[in-house]
Each structure stands twice: as structure tokens, then as C-alpha cells.
GROMACS .gro file of C-alpha atoms in nm:
model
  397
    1UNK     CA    1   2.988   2.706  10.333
    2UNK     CA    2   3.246   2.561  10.125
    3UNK     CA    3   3.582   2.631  10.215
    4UNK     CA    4   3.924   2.550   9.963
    5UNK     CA    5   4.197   2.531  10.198
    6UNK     CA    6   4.511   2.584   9.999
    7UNK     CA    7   4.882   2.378  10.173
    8UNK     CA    8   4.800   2.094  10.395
    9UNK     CA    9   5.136   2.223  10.670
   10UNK     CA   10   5.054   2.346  11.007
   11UNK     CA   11   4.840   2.635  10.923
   12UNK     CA   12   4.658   2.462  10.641
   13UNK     CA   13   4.592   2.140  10.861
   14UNK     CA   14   4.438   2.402  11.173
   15UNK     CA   15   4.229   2.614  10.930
   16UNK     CA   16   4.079   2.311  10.800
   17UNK     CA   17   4.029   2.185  11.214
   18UNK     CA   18   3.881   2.533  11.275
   19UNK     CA   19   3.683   2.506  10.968
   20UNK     CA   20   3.515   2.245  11.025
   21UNK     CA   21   3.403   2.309  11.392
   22UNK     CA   22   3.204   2.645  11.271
   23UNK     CA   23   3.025   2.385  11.054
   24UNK     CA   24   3.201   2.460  10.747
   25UNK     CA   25   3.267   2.206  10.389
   26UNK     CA   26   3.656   2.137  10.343
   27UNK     CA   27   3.879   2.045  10.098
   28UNK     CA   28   4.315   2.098  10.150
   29UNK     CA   29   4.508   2.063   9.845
   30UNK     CA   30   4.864   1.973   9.963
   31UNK     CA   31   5.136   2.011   9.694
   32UNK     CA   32   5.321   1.754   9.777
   33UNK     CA   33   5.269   1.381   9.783
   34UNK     CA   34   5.377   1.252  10.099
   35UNK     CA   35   5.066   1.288  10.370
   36UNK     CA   36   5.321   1.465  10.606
   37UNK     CA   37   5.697   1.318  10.606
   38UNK     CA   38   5.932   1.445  10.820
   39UNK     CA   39   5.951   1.797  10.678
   40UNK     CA   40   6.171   2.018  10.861
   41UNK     CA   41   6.284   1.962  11.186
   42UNK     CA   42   6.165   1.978  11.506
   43UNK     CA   43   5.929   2.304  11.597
   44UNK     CA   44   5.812   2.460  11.976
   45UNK     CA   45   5.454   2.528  12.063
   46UNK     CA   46   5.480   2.831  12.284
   47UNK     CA   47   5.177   2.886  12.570
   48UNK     CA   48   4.983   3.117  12.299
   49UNK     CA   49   5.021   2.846  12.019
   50UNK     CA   50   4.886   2.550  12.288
   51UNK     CA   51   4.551   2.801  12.403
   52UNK     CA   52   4.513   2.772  12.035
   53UNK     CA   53   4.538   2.442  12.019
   54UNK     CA   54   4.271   2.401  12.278
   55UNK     CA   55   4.057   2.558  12.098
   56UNK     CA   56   4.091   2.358  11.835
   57UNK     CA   57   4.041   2.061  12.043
   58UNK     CA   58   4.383   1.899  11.937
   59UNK     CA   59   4.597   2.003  12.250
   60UNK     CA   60   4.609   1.658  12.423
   61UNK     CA   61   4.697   1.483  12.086
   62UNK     CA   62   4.959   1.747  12.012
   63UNK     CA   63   5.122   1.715  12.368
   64UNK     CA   64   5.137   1.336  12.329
   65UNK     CA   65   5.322   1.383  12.063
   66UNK     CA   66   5.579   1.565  12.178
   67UNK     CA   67   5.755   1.649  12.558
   68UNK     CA   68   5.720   1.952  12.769
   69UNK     CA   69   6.044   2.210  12.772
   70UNK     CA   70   5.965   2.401  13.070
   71UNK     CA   71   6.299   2.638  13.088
   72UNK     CA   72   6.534   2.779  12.862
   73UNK     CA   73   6.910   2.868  12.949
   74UNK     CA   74   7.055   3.127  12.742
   75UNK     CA   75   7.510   3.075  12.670
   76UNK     CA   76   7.770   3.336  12.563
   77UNK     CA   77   7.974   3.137  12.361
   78UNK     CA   78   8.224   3.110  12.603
   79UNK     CA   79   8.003   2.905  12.842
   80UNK     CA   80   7.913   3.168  13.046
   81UNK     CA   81   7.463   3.200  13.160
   82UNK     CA   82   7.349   3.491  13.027
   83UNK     CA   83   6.978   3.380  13.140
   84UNK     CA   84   6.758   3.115  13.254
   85UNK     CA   85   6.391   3.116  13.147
   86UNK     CA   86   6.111   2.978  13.173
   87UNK     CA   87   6.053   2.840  12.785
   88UNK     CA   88   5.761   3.013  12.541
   89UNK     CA   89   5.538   3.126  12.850
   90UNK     CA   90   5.489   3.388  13.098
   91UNK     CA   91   5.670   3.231  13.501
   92UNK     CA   92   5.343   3.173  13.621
   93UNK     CA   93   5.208   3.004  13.368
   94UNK     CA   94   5.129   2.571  13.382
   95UNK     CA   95   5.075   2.521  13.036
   96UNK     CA   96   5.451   2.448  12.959
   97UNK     CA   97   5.572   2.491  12.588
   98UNK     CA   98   5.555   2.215  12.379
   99UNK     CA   99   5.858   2.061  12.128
  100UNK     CA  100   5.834   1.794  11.830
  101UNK     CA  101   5.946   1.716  11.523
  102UNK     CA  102   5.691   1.891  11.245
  103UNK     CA  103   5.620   1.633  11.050
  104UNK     CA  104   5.448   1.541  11.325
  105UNK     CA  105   5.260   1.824  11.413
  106UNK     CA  106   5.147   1.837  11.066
  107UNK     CA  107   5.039   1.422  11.090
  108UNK     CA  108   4.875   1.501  11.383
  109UNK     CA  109   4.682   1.809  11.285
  110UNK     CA  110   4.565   1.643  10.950
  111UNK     CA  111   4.455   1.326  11.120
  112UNK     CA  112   4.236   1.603  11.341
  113UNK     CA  113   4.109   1.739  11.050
  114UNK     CA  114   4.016   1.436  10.879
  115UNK     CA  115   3.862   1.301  11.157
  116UNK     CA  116   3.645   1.617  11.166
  117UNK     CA  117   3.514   1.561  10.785
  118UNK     CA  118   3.808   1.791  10.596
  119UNK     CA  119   3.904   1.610  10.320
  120UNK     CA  120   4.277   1.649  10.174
  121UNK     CA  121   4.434   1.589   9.825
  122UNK     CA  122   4.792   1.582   9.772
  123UNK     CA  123   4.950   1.594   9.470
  124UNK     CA  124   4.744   1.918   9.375
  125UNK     CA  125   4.953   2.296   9.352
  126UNK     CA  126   4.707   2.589   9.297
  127UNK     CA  127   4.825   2.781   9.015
  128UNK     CA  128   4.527   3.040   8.997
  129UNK     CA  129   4.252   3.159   9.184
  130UNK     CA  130   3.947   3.329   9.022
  131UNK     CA  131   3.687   3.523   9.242
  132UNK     CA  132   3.317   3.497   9.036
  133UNK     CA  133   3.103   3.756   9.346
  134UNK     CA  134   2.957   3.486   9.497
  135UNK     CA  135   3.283   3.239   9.478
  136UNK     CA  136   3.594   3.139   9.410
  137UNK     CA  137   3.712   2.883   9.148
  138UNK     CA  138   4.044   2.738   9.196
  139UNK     CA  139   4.238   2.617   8.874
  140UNK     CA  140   4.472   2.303   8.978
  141UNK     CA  141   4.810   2.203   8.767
  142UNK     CA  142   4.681   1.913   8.649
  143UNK     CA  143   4.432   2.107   8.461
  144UNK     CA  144   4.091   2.080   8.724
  145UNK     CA  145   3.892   2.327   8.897
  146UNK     CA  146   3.752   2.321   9.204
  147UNK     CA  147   3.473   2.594   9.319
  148UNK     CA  148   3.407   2.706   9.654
  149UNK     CA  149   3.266   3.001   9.842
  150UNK     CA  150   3.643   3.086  10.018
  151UNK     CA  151   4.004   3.006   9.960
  152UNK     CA  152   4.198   2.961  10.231
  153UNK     CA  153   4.567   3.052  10.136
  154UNK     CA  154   4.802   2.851  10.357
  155UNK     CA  155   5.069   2.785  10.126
  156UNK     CA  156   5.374   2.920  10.328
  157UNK     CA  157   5.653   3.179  10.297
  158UNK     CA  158   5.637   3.113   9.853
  159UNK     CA  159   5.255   3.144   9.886
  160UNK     CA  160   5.162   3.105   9.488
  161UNK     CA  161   4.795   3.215   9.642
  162UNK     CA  162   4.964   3.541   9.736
  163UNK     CA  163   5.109   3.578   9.421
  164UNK     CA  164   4.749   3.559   9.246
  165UNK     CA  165   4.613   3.792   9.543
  166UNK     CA  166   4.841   4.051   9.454
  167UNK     CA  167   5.094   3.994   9.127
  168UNK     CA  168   5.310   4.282   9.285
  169UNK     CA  169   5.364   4.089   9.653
  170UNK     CA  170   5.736   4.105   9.687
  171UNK     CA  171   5.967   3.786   9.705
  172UNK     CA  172   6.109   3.628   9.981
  173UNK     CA  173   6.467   3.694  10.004
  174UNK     CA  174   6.764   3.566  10.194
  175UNK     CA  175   6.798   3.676  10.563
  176UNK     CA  176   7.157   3.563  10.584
  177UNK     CA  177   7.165   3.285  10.822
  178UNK     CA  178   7.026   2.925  10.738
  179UNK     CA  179   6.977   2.657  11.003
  180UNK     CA  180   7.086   2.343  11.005
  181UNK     CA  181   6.954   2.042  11.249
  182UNK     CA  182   7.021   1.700  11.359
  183UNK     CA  183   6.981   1.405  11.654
  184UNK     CA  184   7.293   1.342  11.877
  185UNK     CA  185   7.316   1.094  12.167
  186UNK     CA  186   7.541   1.078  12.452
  187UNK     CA  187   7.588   1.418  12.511
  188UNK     CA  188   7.643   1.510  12.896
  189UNK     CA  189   7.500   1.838  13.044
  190UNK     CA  190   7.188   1.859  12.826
  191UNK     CA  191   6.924   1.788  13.065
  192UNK     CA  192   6.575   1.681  12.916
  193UNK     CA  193   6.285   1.917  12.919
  194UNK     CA  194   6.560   2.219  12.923
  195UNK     CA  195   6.637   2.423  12.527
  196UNK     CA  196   6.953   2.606  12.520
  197UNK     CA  197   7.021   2.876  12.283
  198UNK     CA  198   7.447   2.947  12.272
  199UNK     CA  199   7.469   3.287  12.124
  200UNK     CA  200   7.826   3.138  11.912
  201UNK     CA  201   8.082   3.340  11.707
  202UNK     CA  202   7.918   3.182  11.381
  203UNK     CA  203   7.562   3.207  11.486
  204UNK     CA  204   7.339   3.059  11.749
  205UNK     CA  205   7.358   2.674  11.851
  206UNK     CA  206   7.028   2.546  12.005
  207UNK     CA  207   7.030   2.202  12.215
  208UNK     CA  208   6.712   2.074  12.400
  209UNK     CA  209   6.743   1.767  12.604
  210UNK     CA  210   6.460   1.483  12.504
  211UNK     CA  211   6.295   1.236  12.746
  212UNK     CA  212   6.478   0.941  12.563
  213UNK     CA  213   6.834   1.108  12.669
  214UNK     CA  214   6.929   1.243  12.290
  215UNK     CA  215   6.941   1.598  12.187
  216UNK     CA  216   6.794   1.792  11.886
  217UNK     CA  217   6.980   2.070  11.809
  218UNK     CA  218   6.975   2.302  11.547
  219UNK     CA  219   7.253   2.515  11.444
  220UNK     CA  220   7.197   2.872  11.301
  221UNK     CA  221   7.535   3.022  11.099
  222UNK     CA  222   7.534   3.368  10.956
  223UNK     CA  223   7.668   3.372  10.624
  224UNK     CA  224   7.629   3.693  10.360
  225UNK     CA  225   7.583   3.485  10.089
  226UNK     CA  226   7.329   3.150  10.082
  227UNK     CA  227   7.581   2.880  10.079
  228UNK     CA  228   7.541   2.520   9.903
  229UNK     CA  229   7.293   2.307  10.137
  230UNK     CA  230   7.453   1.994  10.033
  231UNK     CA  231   7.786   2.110  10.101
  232UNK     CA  232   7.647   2.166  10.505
  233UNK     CA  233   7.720   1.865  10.713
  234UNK     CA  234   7.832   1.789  11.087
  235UNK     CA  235   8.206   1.823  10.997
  236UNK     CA  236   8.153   2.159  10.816
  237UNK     CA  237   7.949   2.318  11.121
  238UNK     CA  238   8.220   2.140  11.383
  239UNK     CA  239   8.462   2.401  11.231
  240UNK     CA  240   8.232   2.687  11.262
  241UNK     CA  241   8.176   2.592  11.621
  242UNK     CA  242   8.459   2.469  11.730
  243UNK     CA  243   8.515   2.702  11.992
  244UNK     CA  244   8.177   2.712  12.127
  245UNK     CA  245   8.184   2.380  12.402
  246UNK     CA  246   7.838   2.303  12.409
  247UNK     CA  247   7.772   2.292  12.011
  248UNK     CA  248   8.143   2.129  12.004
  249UNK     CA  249   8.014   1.819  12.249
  250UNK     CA  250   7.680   1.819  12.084
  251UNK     CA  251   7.802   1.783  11.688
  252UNK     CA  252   8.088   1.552  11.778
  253UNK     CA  253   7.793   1.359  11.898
  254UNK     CA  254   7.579   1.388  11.551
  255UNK     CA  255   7.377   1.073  11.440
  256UNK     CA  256   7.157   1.202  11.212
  257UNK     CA  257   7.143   1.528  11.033
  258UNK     CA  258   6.833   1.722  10.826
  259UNK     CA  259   6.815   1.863  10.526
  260UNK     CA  260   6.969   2.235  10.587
  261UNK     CA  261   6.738   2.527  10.521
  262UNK     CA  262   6.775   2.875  10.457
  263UNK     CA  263   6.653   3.180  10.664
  264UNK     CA  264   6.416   3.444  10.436
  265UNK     CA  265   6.221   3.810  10.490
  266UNK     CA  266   6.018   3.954  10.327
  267UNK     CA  267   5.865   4.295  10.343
  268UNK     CA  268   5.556   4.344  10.516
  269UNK     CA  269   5.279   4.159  10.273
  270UNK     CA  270   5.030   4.461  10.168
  271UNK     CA  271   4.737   4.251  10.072
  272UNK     CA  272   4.625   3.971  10.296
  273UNK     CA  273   4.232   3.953  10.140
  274UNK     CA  274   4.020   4.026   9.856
  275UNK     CA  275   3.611   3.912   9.902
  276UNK     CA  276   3.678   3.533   9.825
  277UNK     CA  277   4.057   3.482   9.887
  278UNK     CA  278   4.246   3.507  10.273
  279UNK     CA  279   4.575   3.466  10.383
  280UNK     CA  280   4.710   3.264  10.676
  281UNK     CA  281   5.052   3.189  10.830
  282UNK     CA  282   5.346   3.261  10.687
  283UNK     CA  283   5.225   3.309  10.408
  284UNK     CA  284   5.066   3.659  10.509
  285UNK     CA  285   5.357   3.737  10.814
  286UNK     CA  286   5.637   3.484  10.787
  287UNK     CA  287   5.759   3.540  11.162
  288UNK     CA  288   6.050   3.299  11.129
  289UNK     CA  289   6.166   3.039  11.375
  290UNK     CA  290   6.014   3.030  11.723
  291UNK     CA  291   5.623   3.149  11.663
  292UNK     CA  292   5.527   3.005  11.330
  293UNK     CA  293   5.379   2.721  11.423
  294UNK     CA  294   5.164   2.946  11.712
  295UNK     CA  295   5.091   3.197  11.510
  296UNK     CA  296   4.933   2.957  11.231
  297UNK     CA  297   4.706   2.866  11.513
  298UNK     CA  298   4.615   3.153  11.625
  299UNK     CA  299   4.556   3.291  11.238
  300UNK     CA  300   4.329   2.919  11.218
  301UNK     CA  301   4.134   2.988  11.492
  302UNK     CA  302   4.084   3.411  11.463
  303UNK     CA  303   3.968   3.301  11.102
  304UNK     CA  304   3.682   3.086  11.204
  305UNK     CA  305   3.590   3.228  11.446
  306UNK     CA  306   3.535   3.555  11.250
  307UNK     CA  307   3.358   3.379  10.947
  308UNK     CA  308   3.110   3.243  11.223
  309UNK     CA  309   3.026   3.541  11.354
  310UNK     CA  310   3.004   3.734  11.029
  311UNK     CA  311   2.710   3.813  10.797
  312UNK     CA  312   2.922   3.747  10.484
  313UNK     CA  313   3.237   3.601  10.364
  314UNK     CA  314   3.333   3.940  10.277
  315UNK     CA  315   3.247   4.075  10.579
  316UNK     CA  316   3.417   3.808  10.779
  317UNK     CA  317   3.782   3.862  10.654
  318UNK     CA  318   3.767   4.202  10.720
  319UNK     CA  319   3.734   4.092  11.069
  320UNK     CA  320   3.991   3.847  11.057
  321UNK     CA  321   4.226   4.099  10.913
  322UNK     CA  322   4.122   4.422  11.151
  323UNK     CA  323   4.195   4.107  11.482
  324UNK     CA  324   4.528   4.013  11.279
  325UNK     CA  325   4.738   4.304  11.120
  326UNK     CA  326   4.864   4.458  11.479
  327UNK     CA  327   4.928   4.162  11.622
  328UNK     CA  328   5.144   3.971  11.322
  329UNK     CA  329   5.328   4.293  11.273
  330UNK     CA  330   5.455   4.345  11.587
  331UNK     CA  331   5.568   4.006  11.618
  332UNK     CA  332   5.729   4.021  11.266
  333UNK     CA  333   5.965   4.319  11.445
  334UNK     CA  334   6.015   4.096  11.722
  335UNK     CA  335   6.157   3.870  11.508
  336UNK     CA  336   6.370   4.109  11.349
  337UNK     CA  337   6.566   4.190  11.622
  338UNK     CA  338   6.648   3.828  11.742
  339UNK     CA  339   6.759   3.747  11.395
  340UNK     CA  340   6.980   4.066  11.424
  341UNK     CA  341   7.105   3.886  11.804
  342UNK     CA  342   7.216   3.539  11.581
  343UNK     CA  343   7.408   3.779  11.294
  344UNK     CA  344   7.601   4.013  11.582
  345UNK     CA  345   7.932   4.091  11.446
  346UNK     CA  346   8.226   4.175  11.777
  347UNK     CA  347   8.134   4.466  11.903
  348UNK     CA  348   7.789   4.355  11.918
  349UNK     CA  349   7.815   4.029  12.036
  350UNK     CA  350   8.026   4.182  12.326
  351UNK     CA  351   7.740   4.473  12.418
  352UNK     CA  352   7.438   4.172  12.354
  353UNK     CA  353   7.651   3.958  12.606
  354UNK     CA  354   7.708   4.258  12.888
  355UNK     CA  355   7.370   4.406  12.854
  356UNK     CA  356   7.153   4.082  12.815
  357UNK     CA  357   7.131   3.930  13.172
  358UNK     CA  358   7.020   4.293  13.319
  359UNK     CA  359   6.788   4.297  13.013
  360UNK     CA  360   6.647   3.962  13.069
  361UNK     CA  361   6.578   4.009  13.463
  362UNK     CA  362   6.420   4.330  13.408
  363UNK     CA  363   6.222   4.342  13.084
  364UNK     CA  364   6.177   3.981  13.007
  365UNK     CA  365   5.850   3.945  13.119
  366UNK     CA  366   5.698   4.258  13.078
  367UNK     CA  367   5.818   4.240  12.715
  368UNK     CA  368   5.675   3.902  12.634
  369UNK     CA  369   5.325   3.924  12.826
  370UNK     CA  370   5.149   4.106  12.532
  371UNK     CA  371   5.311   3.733  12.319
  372UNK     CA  372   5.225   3.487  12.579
  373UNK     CA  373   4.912   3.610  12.729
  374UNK     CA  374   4.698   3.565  12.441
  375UNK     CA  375   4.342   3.424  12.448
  376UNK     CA  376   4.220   3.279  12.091
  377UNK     CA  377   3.871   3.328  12.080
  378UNK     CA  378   3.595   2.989  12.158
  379UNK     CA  379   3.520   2.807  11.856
  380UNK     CA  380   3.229   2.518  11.902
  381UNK     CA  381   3.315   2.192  12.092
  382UNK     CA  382   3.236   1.964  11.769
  383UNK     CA  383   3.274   1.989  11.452
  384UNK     CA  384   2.938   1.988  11.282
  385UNK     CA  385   2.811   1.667  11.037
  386UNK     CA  386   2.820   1.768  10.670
  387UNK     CA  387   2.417   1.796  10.700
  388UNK     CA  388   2.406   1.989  10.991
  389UNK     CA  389   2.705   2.210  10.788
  390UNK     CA  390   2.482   2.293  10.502
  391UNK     CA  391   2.156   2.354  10.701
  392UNK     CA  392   2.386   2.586  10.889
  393UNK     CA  393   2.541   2.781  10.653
  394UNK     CA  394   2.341   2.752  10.334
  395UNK     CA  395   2.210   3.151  10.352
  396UNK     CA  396   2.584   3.303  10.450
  397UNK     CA  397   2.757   3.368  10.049
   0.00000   0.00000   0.00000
């Protein structure tokens, strides 16, 4: 089977890893020049995203290029603990959430892949999609085609593959926060291995503690209207924080600051499929900040492993849909609401600060186990040779 894998990011990289261990032919087209560059900041593996990982056979490389945040400590923005947490997993659980930069997490995931036989192209946007019953040809902007029997859509939150999928798919729009991130050094009380989330007057602050005794942090302003990204600097969010102490310490201590980003939703995305074209990542259920990158695995892995087990393409994204939908939309809710927790105007911040620790000591766990619990399904150990690919799958169209 040949398989068109469409955004070379974390869930374009996995699908092509997943891909390729049920056998399948791959190609990514990446957009964008640069292999992988530091795009974005730095992103957490919760314990579903790492079982996915494993699966993938990429968990090791992932972890070594990263560190382990084992607890999270959740601030009022007066200082005081609303809760303390063990980070992206259930209490009981070893397999300790995972934090590096993305760029690379994608590097790492598209060195997998390539390793594994995918090949990747940058420099090559999708700007239409044609299903022919037993195919798909993909038309590139520099004028090419490329023909497959599936098109993997993994081309983020502005999918242009859902856009051809479905000309009606609605638009991203502004969620009214945007998140801005940077290194600082010297900053006392950040312990490494620990991610604290201060729940500020402006928005939410987030500080984790790396092995090399600097912080990432990431600060997360609500603000009606989108604001200028190059106007969005250390000295701008110092004001907006400045009477938060943690955030206050942490940006006089800036050394390096990323490129600012804004938040987006989007309604729930009504087609995910047709016979030849899927969906995967955020570009089907944008989940914002926090699962992403996990649920990108998961999507990888759930895809190949229904394609394997299928009769027919066709038949095989129903699958992945049917195991996807329930799942993706709850979380997408989920989301919701903690976006809701970083906009809180007063009255809310003062209820989310009196009822949170009860909330967190009684419901935290029983809330999260249906997130963190997850099993992806087995995939095969190795990826298979291109031969042993087409012997494999030359009778599944």
C-alpha cells in the first residue's frame, strides 16, 4: 500500500512510523523547508502519549531527548498551593510524563521514520486532493502530482487537506489567549523535574524546572482581541505579571524568548474521511495545549493499526474513525473548560481558587483515568522492507 502522508510535525512524522511498521509505502510532504527547526516551544508527553510511543518503537529515543516531570504544583496567583500532582499520569503510574522542546520531538520522530523507509519532501504544500476509486492523486504547488492508494492528512489546526475534504469545514478562530515562551536561568524555587501552572490575574504562567538548572516557561495572557506578536516581549508580559511572584522571578530572569503564538477553536470538524482521504491530529480535533502531541500518537497508531486489520482502505478508516470520534471529543470538552480556568474573570478566579484543592483531592483521579489509562493498540515490532511491503499489501486497494 502506498500511503501520502500530508505535514511532516508530530502527527505526520508518527503516521509515517506507524505506517511503515504495518508494511506500508511512504512519502511526507512537509511544507516547509527546514527538516524540523525549533518550531514552537517546548511540548509534554503525557503517560497515554508515551504507551503510544512504545508502540511505535520510538519511546527510548523520545525520552532521551527530553527529562522526566514527575509532579505538577498548581499556584493561586498570590502564591498560595492549590494542588500538587503527579504530572500527565494516573499516582500509580512509572511511566513519568515526558517534556522537550518540539522541534525536537518532530527531529526525532522523522529520523524514526526515515530510518524505517518513509521518505519526506519538504518544500511541497498540498493544494488538492483528488480521489480516482481505487486512489488518490495529490496535486503539489509546484505543479506535480503524486498518486497513492491513501492520504494521510496531518497538516495541523489550518489543515488545507481538510479544506479539500470538506470545502464547508469551518475556520479556526481566535480563543482569546495566546502563549508566549522563553528560557530563564537563575531562578530559585523551581525545582527540576517539577511544572508549575500559576493560575495569574492575566492568565496562567507555567514554569518547569530542567535538569541543567534553567526554566522553560510559558506564559498564557487572556486578551479579547489577538494582539500584535511582535509587540509581545519579556518587558510587556513583566507588566501583566507583575503581581504574580513566581512569573515575576521567572521573566526578570528571561534569556531567550519564542516566537509568541496565538490560542484557536474551532467547531467540532464534521468530516474526518472520505474512501481515500483521513484526518489526523489537530487537524481533525485540535485539543490545544497539553494533549496534542499524545493525541497525534494515539490518532498514528489507532490508524495503522486499523488499516492492518481491515479488508479495504475504505473499510479501514471507518474503523479508525468509529475507535476515534468519542474519544477526541471528549477530550476537545476537556480542553474547553481549562481554557475557560486561564480566561477567569474575579468572581471566577476567586470560586476556581476556593473550590479547586477540594476538587483536585477528590475528583482528580477519577476524572483523568478514562485520559491516562489508555492502551494504543500493538502494531508489529519492525517495520517491514519495501519488498516484503508490496508482497504484503499488493491485494488490499
Amino acid at each position: 500500500m502506498r500511503v501520502i502522508v500530508v505535514g511532516g510535525g508530530v502527527a505526520g512524522a508518527a503516521s509515517a512510523v506507524a505506517l511503515r511498521r504495518i508494511g506500508a509505502e511512504v512519502t511526507v510532504y512537509e511544507a516547509y523547508a527546514d527538516p524540523a527547526g525549533q518550531v514552537g516551544a517546548f511540548v509534554s508527553l503525557a503517560s497515554n502519549g508515551l504507551r503510544g510511543l512504545a508502540a511505535l518503537g520510538v519511546l527510548e529515543e523520545v525520552r532521551a531527548a527530553g527529562f522526566a516531570v514527575p509532579r505538577q504544583l498548581m499556584w493561586s496567583g498570590s502564591g498560595r498551593l492549590l494542588g500538587d500532582l503527579p504530572r500527565g499520569r494516573r499516582p500509580d503510574d512509572p511511566l513519568h510524563s515526558v517534556t522537550l522542546m518540539r522541534g525536537r520531538l518532530v527531529e526525532t520522530l522523522r529520523a524514526a521514520a526515515e530510518r524505517a523507509g518513509a521518505r519526506i519532501v519538504t518544500g511541497e504544500r498540498l493544494v488538492d486532493a483528488v480521489t480516482t476509486g481505487t486512489g488518490v492523486r495529490a496535486v503539489l504547488d509546484g505543479g506535480r502530482t503524486a498518486e497513492a492508494d491513501l492520504l494521510v492528512g496531518a497538516d495541523g489546526i489550518w489543515s488545507a487537506t481538510r479544506r479539500i475534504l470538506d470545502p464547508a469545514a469551518p475556520d479556526p478562530a481566535y480563543a482569546g489567549l495566546y502563549t508566549a515562551s522563553g528560557v530563564a536561568r537563575g531562578v530559585a524555587g523551581v525545582e527540576p523535574g517539577t511544572f508549575h501552572m500559576v493560575f495569574g490575574r492575566a492568565g496562567a504562567f507555567l514554569a518547569i524546572g530542567v535538569p541543567d538548572g534553567s526554566v522553560w516557561w510559558g506564559a498564557q495572557p487572556a486578551a479579547a482581541r489577538a494582539p500584535d506578536l511582535d509587540a509581545v516581549g519579556p518587558d510587556l508580559l513583566a507588566g501583566l505579571y507583575r503581581d504574580e511572584p513566581m512569573p515575576s522571578a521567572v521573566l526578570r530572569a528571561a534569556t531567550e524568548t519564542h516566537r509568541p503564538t496565538l490560542h484557536h477553536t474551532m467547531p467540532p470538524v464534521e468530516v474526518w474521511r472520505n474512501d481515500r482521504i483521513v484526518l489526523v491530529g489537530d487537524a481533525s480535533h485540535p485539543v490545544g495545549a497539553g494533549q496534542g502531541a499524545s493525541m497525534a500518537v494515539e490518532d498514528a497508531t489507532v490508524l495503522a493499526h486499523a488499516l492492518a486489520a481491515a479488508a479495504s482502505v475504505p473499510a479501514g478508516l471507518a474503523s479508525y474513525e468509529a475507535d476515534r470520534r468519542e474519544r477526541t471529543a471528549r477530550l476537545v470538552k476537556m480542553a474547553a473548560a481549562n481554557r475557560d480556568a486561564k480566561t477567569a474573570g474575579p468572581v471566577a478566579r476567586r470560586i476556581r481558587d476556593a473550590v479547586m484543592p477540594m476538587a483536585l483531592r477528590l475528583f482528580y483521579e477519577r476524572g483523568t483515568a478514562w485520559l491516562y489509562d489508555y492502551r494504543p493498540p500493538e502494531l508489529p515490532v519492525s517495520a517491514g522492507t519495501p519488498r516484503a511491503a508490496s508482497r504484503s499489501w499488493a491485494p488490499f486497494r
